[in-house]
XYZ file of C-alpha atoms in Angstrom:
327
model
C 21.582 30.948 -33.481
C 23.758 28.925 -31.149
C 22.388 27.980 -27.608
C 24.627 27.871 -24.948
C 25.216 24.842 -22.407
C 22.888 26.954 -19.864
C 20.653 27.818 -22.257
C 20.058 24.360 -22.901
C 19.560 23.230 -19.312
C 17.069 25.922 -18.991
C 15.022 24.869 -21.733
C 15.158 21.081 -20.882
C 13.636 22.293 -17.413
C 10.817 23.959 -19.003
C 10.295 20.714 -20.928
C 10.105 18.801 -18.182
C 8.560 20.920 -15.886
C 5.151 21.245 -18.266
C 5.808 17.271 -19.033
C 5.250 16.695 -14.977
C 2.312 19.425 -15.110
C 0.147 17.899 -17.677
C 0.591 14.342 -16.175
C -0.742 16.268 -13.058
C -3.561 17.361 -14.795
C -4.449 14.233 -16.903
C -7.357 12.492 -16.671
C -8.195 9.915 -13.592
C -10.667 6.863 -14.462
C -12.241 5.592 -11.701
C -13.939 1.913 -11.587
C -17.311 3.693 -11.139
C -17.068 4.931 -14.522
C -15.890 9.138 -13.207
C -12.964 10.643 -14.153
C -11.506 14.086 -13.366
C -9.672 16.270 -15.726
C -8.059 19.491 -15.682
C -9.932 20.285 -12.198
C -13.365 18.878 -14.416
C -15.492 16.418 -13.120
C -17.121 13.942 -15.491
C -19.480 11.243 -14.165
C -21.294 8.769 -16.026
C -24.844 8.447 -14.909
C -27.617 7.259 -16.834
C -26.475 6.680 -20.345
C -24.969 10.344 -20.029
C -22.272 11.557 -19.441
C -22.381 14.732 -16.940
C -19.637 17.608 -17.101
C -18.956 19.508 -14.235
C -16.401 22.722 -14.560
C -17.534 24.085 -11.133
C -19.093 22.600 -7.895
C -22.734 22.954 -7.882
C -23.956 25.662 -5.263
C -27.968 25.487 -5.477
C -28.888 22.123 -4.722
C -32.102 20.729 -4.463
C -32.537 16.586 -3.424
C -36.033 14.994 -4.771
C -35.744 12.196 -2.131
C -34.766 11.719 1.680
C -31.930 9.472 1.275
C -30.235 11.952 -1.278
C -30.847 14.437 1.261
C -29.181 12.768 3.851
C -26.229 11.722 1.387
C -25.301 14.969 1.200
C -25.767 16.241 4.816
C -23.716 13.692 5.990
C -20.870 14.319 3.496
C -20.888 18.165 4.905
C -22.963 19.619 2.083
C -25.842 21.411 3.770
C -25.270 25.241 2.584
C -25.473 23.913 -0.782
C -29.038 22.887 -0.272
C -31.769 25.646 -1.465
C -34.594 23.096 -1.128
C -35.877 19.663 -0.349
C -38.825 17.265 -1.665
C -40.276 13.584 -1.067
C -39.656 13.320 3.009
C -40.651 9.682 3.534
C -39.991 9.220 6.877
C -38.274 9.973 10.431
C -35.237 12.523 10.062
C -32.298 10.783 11.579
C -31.505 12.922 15.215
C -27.897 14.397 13.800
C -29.913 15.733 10.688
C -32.523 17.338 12.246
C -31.858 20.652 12.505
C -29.849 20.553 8.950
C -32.477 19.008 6.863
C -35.198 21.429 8.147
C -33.311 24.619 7.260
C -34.005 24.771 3.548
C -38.040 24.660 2.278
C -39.619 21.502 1.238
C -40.827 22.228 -2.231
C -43.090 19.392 -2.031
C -44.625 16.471 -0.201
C -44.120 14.303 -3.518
C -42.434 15.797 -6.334
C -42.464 19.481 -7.587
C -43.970 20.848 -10.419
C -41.097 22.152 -13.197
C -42.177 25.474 -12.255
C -42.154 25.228 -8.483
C -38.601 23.638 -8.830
C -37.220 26.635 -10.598
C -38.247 29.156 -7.750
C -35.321 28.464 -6.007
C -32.725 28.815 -8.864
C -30.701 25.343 -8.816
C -28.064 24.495 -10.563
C -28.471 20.868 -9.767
C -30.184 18.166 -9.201
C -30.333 15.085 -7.269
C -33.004 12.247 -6.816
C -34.712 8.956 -8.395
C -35.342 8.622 -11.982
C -38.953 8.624 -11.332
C -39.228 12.670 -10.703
C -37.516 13.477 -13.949
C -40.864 12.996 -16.153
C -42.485 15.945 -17.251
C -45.474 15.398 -15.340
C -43.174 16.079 -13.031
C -40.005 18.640 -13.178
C -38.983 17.483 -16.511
C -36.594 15.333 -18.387
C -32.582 15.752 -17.450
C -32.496 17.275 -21.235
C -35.058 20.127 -20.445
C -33.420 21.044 -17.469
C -29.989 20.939 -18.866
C -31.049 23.461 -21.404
C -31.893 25.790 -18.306
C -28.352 25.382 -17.087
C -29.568 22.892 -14.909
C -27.323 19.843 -14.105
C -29.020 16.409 -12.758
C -27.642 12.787 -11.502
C -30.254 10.557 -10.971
C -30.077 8.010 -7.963
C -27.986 4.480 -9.869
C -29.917 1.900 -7.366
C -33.295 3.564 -8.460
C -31.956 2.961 -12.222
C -30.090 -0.204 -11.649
C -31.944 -3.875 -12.391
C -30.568 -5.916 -10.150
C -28.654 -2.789 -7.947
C -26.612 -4.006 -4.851
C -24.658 -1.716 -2.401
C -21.983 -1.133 -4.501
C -24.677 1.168 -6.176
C -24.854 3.077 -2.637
C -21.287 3.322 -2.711
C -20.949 4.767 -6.271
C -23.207 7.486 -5.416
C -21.862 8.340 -2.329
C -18.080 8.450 -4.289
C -19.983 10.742 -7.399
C -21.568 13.292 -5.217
C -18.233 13.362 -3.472
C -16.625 13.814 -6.595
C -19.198 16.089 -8.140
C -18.399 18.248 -4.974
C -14.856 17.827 -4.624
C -15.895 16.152 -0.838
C -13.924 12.688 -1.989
C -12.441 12.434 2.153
C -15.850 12.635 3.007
C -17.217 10.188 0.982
C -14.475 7.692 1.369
C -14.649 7.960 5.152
C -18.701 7.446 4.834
C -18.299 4.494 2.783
C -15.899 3.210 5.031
C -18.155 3.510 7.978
C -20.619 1.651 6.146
C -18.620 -0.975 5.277
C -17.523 -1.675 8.862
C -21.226 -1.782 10.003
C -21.742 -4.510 7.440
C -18.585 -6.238 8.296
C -19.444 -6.595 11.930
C -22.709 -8.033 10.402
C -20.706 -10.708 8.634
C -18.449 -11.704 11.599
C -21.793 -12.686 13.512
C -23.262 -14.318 10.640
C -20.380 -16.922 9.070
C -21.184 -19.276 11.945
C -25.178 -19.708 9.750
C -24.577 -22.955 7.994
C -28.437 -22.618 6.384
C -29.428 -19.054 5.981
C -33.048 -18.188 7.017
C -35.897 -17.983 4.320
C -36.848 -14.391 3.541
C -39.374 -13.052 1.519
C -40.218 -8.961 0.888
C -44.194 -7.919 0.433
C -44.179 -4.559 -1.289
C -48.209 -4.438 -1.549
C -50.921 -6.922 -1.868
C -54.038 -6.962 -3.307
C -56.242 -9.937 -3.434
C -54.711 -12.941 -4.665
C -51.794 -10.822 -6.205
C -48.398 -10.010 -4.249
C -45.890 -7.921 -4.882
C -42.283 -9.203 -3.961
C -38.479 -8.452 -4.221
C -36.521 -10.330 -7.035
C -32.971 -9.346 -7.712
C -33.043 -5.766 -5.809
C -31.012 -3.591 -3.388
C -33.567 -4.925 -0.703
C -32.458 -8.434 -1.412
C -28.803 -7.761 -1.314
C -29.402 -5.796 1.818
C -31.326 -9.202 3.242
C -28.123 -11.140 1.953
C -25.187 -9.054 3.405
C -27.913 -9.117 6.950
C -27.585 -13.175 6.508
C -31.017 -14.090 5.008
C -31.720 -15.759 1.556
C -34.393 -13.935 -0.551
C -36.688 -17.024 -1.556
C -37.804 -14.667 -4.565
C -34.344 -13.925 -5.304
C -33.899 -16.304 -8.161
C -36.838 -13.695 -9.671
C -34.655 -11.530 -12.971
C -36.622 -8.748 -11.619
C -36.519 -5.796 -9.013
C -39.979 -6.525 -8.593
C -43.007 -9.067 -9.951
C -45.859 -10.517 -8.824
C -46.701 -13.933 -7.283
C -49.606 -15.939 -6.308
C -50.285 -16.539 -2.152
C -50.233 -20.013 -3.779
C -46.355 -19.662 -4.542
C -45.726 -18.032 -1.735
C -46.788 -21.240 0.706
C -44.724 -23.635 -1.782
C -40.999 -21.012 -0.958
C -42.546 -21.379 2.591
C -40.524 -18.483 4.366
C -39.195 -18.074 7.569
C -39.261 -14.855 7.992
C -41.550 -11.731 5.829
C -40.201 -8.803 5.411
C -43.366 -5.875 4.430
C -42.573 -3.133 3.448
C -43.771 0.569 4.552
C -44.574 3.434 2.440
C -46.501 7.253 3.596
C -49.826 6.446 3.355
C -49.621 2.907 3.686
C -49.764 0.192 6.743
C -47.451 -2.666 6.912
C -49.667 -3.500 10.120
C -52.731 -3.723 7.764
C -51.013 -6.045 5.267
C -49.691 -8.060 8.442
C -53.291 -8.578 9.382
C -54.155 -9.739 6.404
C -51.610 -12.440 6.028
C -52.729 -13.880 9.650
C -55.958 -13.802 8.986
C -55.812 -15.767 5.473
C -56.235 -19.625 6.335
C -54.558 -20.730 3.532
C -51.382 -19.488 4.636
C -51.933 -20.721 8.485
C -49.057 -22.893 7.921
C -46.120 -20.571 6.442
C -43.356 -21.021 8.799
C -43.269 -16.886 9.292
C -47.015 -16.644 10.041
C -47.001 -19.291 12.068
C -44.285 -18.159 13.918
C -45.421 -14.345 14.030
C -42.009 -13.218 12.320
C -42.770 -10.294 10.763
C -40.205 -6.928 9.975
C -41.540 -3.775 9.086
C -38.936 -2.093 6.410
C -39.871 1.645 6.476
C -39.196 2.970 2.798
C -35.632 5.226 4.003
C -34.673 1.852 5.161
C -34.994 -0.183 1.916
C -33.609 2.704 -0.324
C -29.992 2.956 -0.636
C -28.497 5.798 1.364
C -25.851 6.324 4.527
C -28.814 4.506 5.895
C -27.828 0.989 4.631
C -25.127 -0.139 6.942
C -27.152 -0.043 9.483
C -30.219 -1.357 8.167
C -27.987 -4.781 7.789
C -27.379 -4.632 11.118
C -31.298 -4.529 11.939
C -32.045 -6.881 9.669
C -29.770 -9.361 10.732
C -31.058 -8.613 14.598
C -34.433 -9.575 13.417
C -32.894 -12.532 11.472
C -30.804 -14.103 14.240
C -31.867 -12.883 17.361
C -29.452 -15.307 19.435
C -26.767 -14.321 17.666
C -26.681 -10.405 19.255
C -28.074 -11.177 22.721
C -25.689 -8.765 24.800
């Protein structure tokens, strides 16, 4: 059959016209390991890799800070219920956050979670045991889709951990303005840190008490606390320490001599109490941070890595330097 001139120009149209399409459509690698596809969302989270053909619309968050991650990217009527409130509820959030029923003061049960019908799933590594609402395998046989918190997961996690969250569950949700512009706000909070802080020519000694018990301490190593301390201008004395968390002696603790000790605060525990302690203990009478009385309480919200962040380096670095944000 012969094919005339404008039969020809018609058909190299269609050609390119579904070339141009399907380079539309083609995959998008991100450097936080997501791509899109095809209006797909694939994330890589835990050693899995999570497929997403629509945008979850029964959401339930396992911790505060994934709460607030996703109220402050716009995402509150996805939320059928909440779990694990640590702390204060930030003013903006109030009234958000305590629309949709806490399942739980700690975790839920498997079969408390599955009264509200989720499709997803959002919260620390910890919850997803089946003492508590089951592995991410169980529930993804019940249609059930999870992503599990990367600084809870992460040895050594930093802020860029924070920020691939926050860019996932934007992606996850197709929210990626809001995420960007979040991120961006916390960046800008951290860089007004930084301007302050590049005239330090020795930072100040830092050290982070989780718990304490006798003569064994608890402290941060390479963490998301001690990059926190680092972007606020401090120098984790423990930070040398391979990991997130290990135990010292009160022995070590007056050889790194620190300036300033951070304690940390949990529900049902006292940083006050652990405060007292350290005063009282002769032995440590001449640590530079007892003897001084420079203590900071870091309320557990604070430490874990959420919208929160960029402003807890500002605190941080007001407790740090002082002189440095007299008004």
């Amino acid at each position: 059959m012969r094919i005339t001139k404008k039969q020809y120009l018609f058909l190299v149209m269609i050609v390119l016209v579904s070339f141009l399409f399907t380079g539309c459509i083609n995959k998008q690698v991100t450097s936080d390991g997501s791509k899109e596809q095809q209006g797909r969302v694939i994330i890589n989270n835990h050693k899995r890799v999570i497929e997403f053909v629509n945008v979850p619309q029964r959401v339930v968050t396992l911790n505060q800070h994934a709460t607030e991650i996703m109220l402050a990217l716009g995402l509150s009527d996805k939320i059928v219920g909440t779990a694990h409130r640590d702390g204060e509820i930030q003013d903006e959030y109030k009234e958000q956050y305590n629309k949709p029923p806490v399942l739980s003061d700690t975790y839920p049960s498997k079969d408390t979670l599955l009264t509200v019908k989720p499709d997803f799933i959002y919260g620390y590594n910890e919850a997803f045991e089946d003492k508590w609402i089951g592995t991410v395998d169980i529930l993804e046989k019940q249609n059930v889709k999870s992503y599990i918190t990367q600084g809870g997961l992460k040895e050594h996690a930093t802020i860029q951990e924070v920020y691939n969250d926050i860019n996932n569950i934007g992606k996850i949700f197709h929210v990626e303005k809001n995420a960007q512009d979040l991120i961006k706000s916390m960046k800008n909070e951290i860089q007004q840190v930084k301007e302050k802080t590049d005239i330090i020519d020795k930072p100040v000694k830092i050290m982070v008490i989780d718990e304490a018990t006798g003569n064994q301490v608890l402290i941060a190593g390479k963490s998301l606390e001690s990059d926190l301390i680092r972007l606020a201008g401090g120098d984790n004395v423990f930070g040398h320490l391979e990991k997130s968390w290990e135990k010292t002696d009160w022995q070590e603790i007056i050889r790194r001599n620190p300036e300033v000790i951070v304690v940390n605060e949990y529900a049902g525990t006292s940083a006050q109490e652990t405060i007292q302690m350290l005063v009282k203990n002769p032995a440590l009478s001449e640590v530079g941070a007892i003897k001084k009385q420079r203590f900071v309480i870091f309320s557990f919200n604070d430490m874990n890595g959420g919208i929160r962040s960029g402003k807890t380096v500002q605190w941080l670095a007001k407790a740090f330097y002082p002189q440095l944000f007299q008004s």
